[in-house]
Coordinates of C-alpha atoms and ligand atoms in Angstrom, one line a residue:
M1 CA -17.0 26.5 27.5
P2 CA -17.1 27.6 23.8
T3 CA -14.7 30.3 22.9
S4 CA -15.0 33.3 20.5
E5 CA -13.3 31.1 17.9
H6 CA -16.0 28.4 18.6
L7 CA -18.9 30.8 18.3
I8 CA -17.5 32.5 15.0
L9 CA -17.1 29.1 13.4
R10 CA -20.6 28.1 14.6
E11 CA -22.0 31.0 12.8
L12 CA -20.0 30.6 9.6
L13 CA -20.8 26.9 9.4
A14 CA -24.5 27.6 10.0
H15 CA -24.5 30.2 7.3
E16 CA -22.2 28.1 5.0
S17 CA -21.6 30.0 1.6
N18 CA -23.8 32.9 2.8
W19 CA -22.5 36.1 4.1
V20 CA -22.3 36.7 7.9
S21 CA -21.8 40.4 8.9
G22 CA -18.8 41.4 10.9
A23 CA -21.0 43.8 13.0
A24 CA -23.6 40.9 13.8
L25 CA -20.6 38.7 14.9
A26 CA -19.2 41.4 17.0
V27 CA -22.6 41.9 18.7
K28 CA -23.1 38.0 19.3
L29 CA -19.7 37.8 20.8
G30 CA -19.7 41.0 22.8
V31 CA -16.4 42.0 21.2
S32 CA -15.3 44.9 18.8
R33 CA -15.2 44.4 14.9
V34 CA -11.5 44.7 15.2
A35 CA -11.4 41.7 17.6
V36 CA -13.5 39.6 15.1
W37 CA -11.1 40.5 12.4
Q38 CA -8.2 39.3 14.6
H39 CA -10.0 35.9 15.1
M40 CA -10.7 35.7 11.4
E41 CA -7.0 36.2 10.7
K42 CA -6.2 33.5 13.2
L43 CA -8.6 31.1 11.4
R44 CA -7.0 32.1 7.9
A45 CA -3.5 31.2 9.4
A46 CA -5.0 27.8 10.3
G47 CA -6.1 27.2 6.8
F48 CA -9.6 28.7 6.4
T49 CA -10.3 30.7 3.4
F50 CA -12.9 33.5 3.6
E51 CA -14.3 36.1 1.4
A52 CA -14.3 39.4 3.1
Q53 CA -16.5 42.5 1.9
R54 CA -16.9 45.6 3.8
A55 CA -20.6 45.9 3.1
R56 CA -21.5 42.2 3.6
G57 CA -19.1 40.7 6.1
Y58 CA -17.4 37.3 5.7
R59 CA -18.2 34.2 3.8
L60 CA -16.6 30.9 4.4
V61 CA -15.0 29.3 1.2
A62 CA -12.8 26.6 2.2
R63 CA -11.9 24.6 5.5
P64 CA -8.6 23.4 6.4
S65 CA -7.8 19.8 5.4
A66 CA -5.5 19.3 8.4
P67 CA -7.0 18.4 12.1
H68 CA -8.3 21.6 13.5
A69 CA -9.6 21.3 17.0
V70 CA -12.2 24.1 17.1
L71 CA -13.7 22.7 13.7
I72 CA -13.9 19.3 15.1
E73 CA -15.4 20.4 18.5
T74 CA -18.0 22.6 16.6
Q75 CA -19.2 19.6 14.5
L76 CA -19.2 17.2 17.4
K77 CA -22.7 15.9 18.2
V78 CA -21.9 13.9 21.2
H79 CA -20.7 15.7 24.4
P80 CA -20.1 13.4 27.3
R81 CA -19.6 15.4 30.5
G82 CA -16.1 16.9 30.8
F83 CA -15.0 15.7 27.5
S84 CA -11.8 17.3 26.0
L85 CA -9.9 17.2 22.7
L86 CA -6.3 17.7 22.2
V87 CA -5.0 18.3 18.7
L88 CA -1.2 18.1 18.0
D89 CA 1.0 18.7 15.1
E90 CA 3.3 15.9 15.9
V91 CA 3.6 13.3 18.6
D92 CA 5.3 10.0 19.1
S93 CA 2.0 7.9 19.4
T94 CA -1.4 9.3 20.2
N95 CA -1.9 6.1 22.4
D96 CA 1.3 7.0 24.4
E97 CA 0.3 10.6 24.7
A98 CA -3.2 9.6 25.9
A99 CA -1.5 7.4 28.6
R100 CA 0.8 10.3 29.6
Q101 CA -2.2 12.6 29.9
L102 CA -4.1 10.1 32.0
A103 CA -1.0 9.7 34.3
A104 CA -0.8 13.4 34.7
G105 CA -4.3 13.4 35.8
R106 CA -6.2 14.7 32.8
A107 CA -10.0 13.7 33.2
A108 CA -11.3 11.1 30.8
P109 CA -13.1 10.9 28.4
F110 CA -10.6 13.0 26.1
A111 CA -9.2 12.5 22.6
V112 CA -5.8 13.1 21.3
I113 CA -5.5 13.7 17.4
A114 CA -2.2 14.2 15.8
R115 CA -1.3 15.4 12.4
R116 CA 1.6 13.0 12.2
Q117 CA 3.1 10.2 14.6
T118 CA 6.8 9.7 14.8
R119 CA 6.3 6.2 16.5
G120 CA 2.9 5.2 15.6
R121 CA 2.2 1.7 16.8
G122 CA 0.1 -1.2 15.6
R123 CA -0.8 -4.6 17.2
L124 CA 1.8 -7.1 17.9
G125 CA 4.6 -4.5 18.2
R126 CA 4.3 -3.5 14.5
A127 CA 4.8 0.2 13.3
W128 CA 1.9 2.1 12.0
H129 CA 2.7 4.3 9.1
S130 CA 1.9 7.7 10.3
E131 CA 3.1 10.4 7.9
A132 CA 1.3 13.9 7.8
N133 CA -0.5 12.7 4.8
G134 CA -4.1 13.5 5.5
N135 CA -4.8 10.5 7.6
L136 CA -6.4 10.4 11.0
Y137 CA -4.3 9.3 14.1
V138 CA -6.6 9.5 17.1
S139 CA -6.6 8.0 20.6
V140 CA -9.7 8.2 23.0
A141 CA -9.1 7.7 26.8
F142 CA -12.0 6.3 29.1
H143 CA -12.6 5.1 32.5
P144 CA -14.8 2.2 31.5
R145 CA -17.1 0.5 33.9
V146 CA -16.5 -3.0 32.5
A147 CA -14.9 -6.2 33.5
P148 CA -11.5 -6.9 31.9
E149 CA -12.6 -10.1 30.2
R150 CA -15.0 -8.1 28.1
M151 CA -12.4 -6.0 26.5
G152 CA -11.9 -8.4 23.6
A153 CA -15.5 -7.6 22.6
F154 CA -14.8 -3.8 23.0
T155 CA -12.5 -3.4 20.0
L156 CA -14.8 -5.5 17.9
W157 CA -17.8 -3.3 19.0
M158 CA -15.9 -0.1 18.1
G159 CA -14.8 -1.5 14.9
L160 CA -18.6 -2.4 14.0
N161 CA -19.6 1.2 14.9
L162 CA -16.9 2.5 12.8
C163 CA -18.1 0.5 9.9
E164 CA -21.7 1.7 10.3
L165 CA -20.4 5.2 10.3
L166 CA -18.0 4.8 7.4
A167 CA -20.7 3.0 5.3
N168 CA -23.0 6.1 5.8
F169 CA -20.2 8.5 5.2
T170 CA -18.7 6.8 2.1
S171 CA -21.9 4.9 0.7
I172 CA -19.5 2.0 0.2
A173 CA -19.7 -0.9 3.0
P174 CA -16.4 -1.6 4.7
G175 CA -15.6 -4.9 6.2
L176 CA -14.3 -5.7 9.6
K177 CA -11.5 -8.3 9.8
W178 CA -11.2 -9.9 13.3
P179 CA -10.0 -8.7 15.5
N180 CA -9.0 -5.0 14.5
D181 CA -8.9 -4.3 10.8
L182 CA -11.1 -2.2 8.8
L183 CA -11.1 -3.0 5.1
F184 CA -12.4 -1.9 1.7
D185 CA -12.1 -4.1 -1.2
G186 CA -9.9 -6.4 0.8
R187 CA -7.4 -3.6 1.6
K188 CA -6.7 -2.1 5.0
A189 CA -8.0 1.3 5.5
G190 CA -7.9 1.4 9.3
G191 CA -6.7 -0.3 12.3
M192 CA -7.5 -0.3 16.0
L193 CA -5.3 -0.7 19.0
T194 CA -6.9 -0.9 22.4
E195 CA -4.6 -0.7 25.5
A196 CA -5.9 -0.9 29.0
R197 CA -4.3 -0.6 32.5
V198 CA -5.8 -3.1 34.9
D199 CA -5.8 -3.1 38.7
A200 CA -6.7 -6.4 40.2
D201 CA -10.1 -7.3 38.3
Q202 CA -11.0 -3.8 37.4
I203 CA -9.9 -1.7 34.2
R204 CA -8.4 1.5 35.7
D205 CA -8.4 3.1 32.3
L206 CA -8.4 2.4 28.7
V207 CA -7.1 4.0 25.4
F208 CA -8.6 3.2 22.1
G209 CA -6.5 4.2 19.2
L210 CA -7.6 4.3 15.6
G211 CA -5.5 4.8 12.6
L212 CA -7.6 5.5 9.5
N213 CA -6.4 6.1 6.1
V214 CA -8.6 9.2 5.1
N215 CA -7.0 11.3 2.3
S216 CA -3.5 9.8 1.6
P217 CA -3.2 9.7 -2.3
A218 CA -2.8 6.4 -4.1
G219 CA 0.8 5.7 -4.8
G220 CA 1.8 7.5 -1.6
W221 CA 2.4 4.3 0.3
P222 CA 5.8 2.7 1.0
D223 CA 6.4 -0.4 -1.0
D224 CA 5.5 -3.0 1.8
L225 CA 2.1 -1.4 2.0
A226 CA 1.3 -0.4 -1.6
R227 CA -0.9 -3.6 -2.2
R228 CA -2.3 -4.0 1.2
A229 CA -3.5 -0.4 2.1
I230 CA -6.1 1.9 0.8
S231 CA -7.5 5.3 1.8
L232 CA -11.0 6.4 2.0
A233 CA -10.2 9.0 -0.7
E234 CA -9.1 6.1 -3.1
V235 CA -12.4 4.3 -2.3
T236 CA -14.5 7.3 -3.0
G237 CA -12.5 8.8 -5.7
A238 CA -12.4 12.2 -4.0
P239 CA -10.7 13.7 -0.9
L240 CA -13.0 13.7 2.2
D241 CA -13.7 16.7 4.6
F242 CA -11.2 15.6 7.2
N243 CA -12.5 17.5 10.2
R244 CA -16.2 16.6 9.5
L245 CA -15.3 13.0 9.4
A246 CA -13.0 13.3 12.4
A247 CA -15.9 14.9 14.4
A248 CA -18.4 12.2 13.2
L249 CA -16.0 9.4 14.1
L250 CA -15.3 10.7 17.4
G251 CA -19.0 11.1 18.3
R252 CA -19.5 7.6 17.2
I253 CA -16.6 6.4 19.3
L254 CA -18.1 8.2 22.4
L255 CA -21.5 6.9 21.8
A256 CA -20.4 3.3 21.2
H257 CA -18.3 3.5 24.6
E258 CA -21.5 4.5 26.4
N259 CA -23.6 1.6 24.8
F260 CA -20.9 -0.8 25.6
A261 CA -20.6 0.3 29.3
D262 CA -24.4 0.2 29.6
G263 CA -24.5 -3.4 28.2
D264 CA -26.6 -2.2 25.4
Y265 CA -24.5 -3.3 22.6
T266 CA -25.5 -7.0 23.1
K267 CA -28.8 -6.2 21.3
T268 CA -27.2 -5.4 18.1
F269 CA -23.8 -6.9 18.2
A270 CA -24.7 -10.1 16.3
D271 CA -26.5 -8.3 13.6
L272 CA -23.8 -5.9 12.8
W273 CA -21.2 -8.7 13.1
H274 CA -23.0 -10.6 10.4
R275 CA -23.2 -7.4 8.2
Y276 CA -19.6 -6.5 8.3
D277 CA -17.6 -9.6 9.2
V278 CA -15.5 -10.5 6.3
L279 CA -14.2 -13.9 7.7
R280 CA -17.4 -15.9 8.4
G281 CA -17.3 -19.4 6.8
K282 CA -14.0 -18.7 5.1
P283 CA -10.8 -20.7 5.4
I284 CA -8.1 -19.1 7.2
T285 CA -4.8 -19.4 8.9
L286 CA -4.4 -18.0 12.3
L287 CA -0.9 -17.2 13.6
E288 CA -1.0 -17.2 17.3
G289 CA 2.2 -17.1 19.8
G290 CA 4.2 -18.5 16.9
R291 CA 1.8 -21.4 16.0
R292 CA -0.2 -21.7 12.9
H293 CA -3.7 -22.9 13.1
H294 CA -5.8 -23.7 10.0
G295 CA -9.5 -24.0 9.8
T296 CA -12.8 -22.3 8.8
V297 CA -14.1 -19.5 10.8
A298 CA -17.3 -20.5 12.7
G299 CA -18.1 -17.3 14.4
L300 CA -17.2 -15.4 17.8
D301 CA -18.2 -16.3 21.3
D302 CA -19.5 -13.8 23.9
E303 CA -16.0 -12.4 24.7
G304 CA -15.2 -11.6 21.1
A305 CA -12.9 -14.6 20.9
L306 CA -12.7 -16.3 17.3
L307 CA -14.0 -19.8 16.8
L308 CA -12.3 -21.8 14.4
R309 CA -13.3 -25.3 13.1
D310 CA -10.5 -27.5 12.2
T311 CA -10.4 -30.4 9.6
Q312 CA -11.5 -32.9 12.2
G313 CA -14.6 -30.7 12.9
R314 CA -13.2 -29.6 16.4
T315 CA -13.9 -25.9 17.3
Q316 CA -11.2 -24.1 19.2
R317 CA -11.4 -20.5 20.5
Y318 CA -8.6 -17.9 20.2
R319 CA -8.6 -14.6 22.0
A320 CA -5.8 -13.1 19.8
G321 CA -3.9 -13.7 16.6
E322 CA -3.2 -12.6 13.2
V323 CA -5.6 -14.0 10.5
T324 CA -4.6 -14.7 6.8
L325 CA -7.4 -15.6 4.5
E326 CA -6.3 -18.9 2.4
K327 CA -6.5 -18.3 -1.3
A328 CA -9.4 -20.1 -2.9
S329 CA -8.0 -23.2 -4.8
Ligands
BTN1 C1 -3.1 -2.3 13.7 O1 -3.9 -2.4 12.8 O2 -2.3 -2.8 14.1 C2 -3.5 -1.1 14.8 C3 -3.2 0.3 14.3 C4 -3.5 1.4 15.3 C5 -2.9 2.7 14.7 C6 -3.4 3.8 15.7 S1 -2.9 5.3 14.9 C7 -3.5 6.2 16.6 C8 -3.1 5.2 17.6 N1 -1.7 5.7 18.0 C9 -0.8 4.7 17.8 O3 0.5 4.6 18.1 N2 -1.6 3.7 17.3 C10 -3.0 3.9 17.3

């Protein structure tokens, strides 16, 4: 159900850089001009900048760079039934918050976005650097209709969809490094963390978490990340419209989940994998459960496991692990 704030923003965005009369907004919303003005003040406090002129009305000049729920919802193009969005200033981890919301009975699908995480988590128990620095921390909760053994392919499918979207958004092609890293120029711009609760042979619910370096400035990384991490703003050379990108990503995640649940994804998976995979044919070391495996990446199997050909020409499959590309000698 759109609120007055949604309706006002929709009008202002539709007339971007043109004037929208306060009287017309009041009629459209069925409220007084004073009520419109109060909404505008609320939007100003949230980081919007407007020009206001008595005779002409309001004109949107700048949007907030921090996550803003109504701005994201207004620009979202995919609307699964019952979808809801929660935007928080700070949380321990959006994946943990999504799990708590599921446990408290919130209907899926829903998304949790935070400006900052105090205990952002990555794969293999690692921390995810989660300052309030213009980056995206989002988790989307689903009740998927898929068998647990297909979950390996789920994260990869999500990654491929995100690569497609980012390639359109930035005009620079990202790469996907199995199983969950989004790369630009060989540096990590994003990571995915999928967590599922499984009952017997059914997935009860699933949380897909994405950390994406959007607008953090070059030089803003801690020392251990400085040479490995990159933000989209560094890639493109200019800050991105955070809420527009967040809405586009969220829409793509929701759509990709539907395609996955329908089984439609199998038609395009291999093509997209060939387009974005950065490992194919490369010599790598895979660290898996404390053991190191060397070999050349031969591809993926149907469940998203990595196929690694060793020096004796034997191919082994691995469902999880940490890949390091070997330096060319
Ligand atoms: C990785 O590359 O190891 C995965 C990183 C996933 C980070 C995201 S940020 C949003 C969500 N909340 C978390 O605590 N983790 C994921």
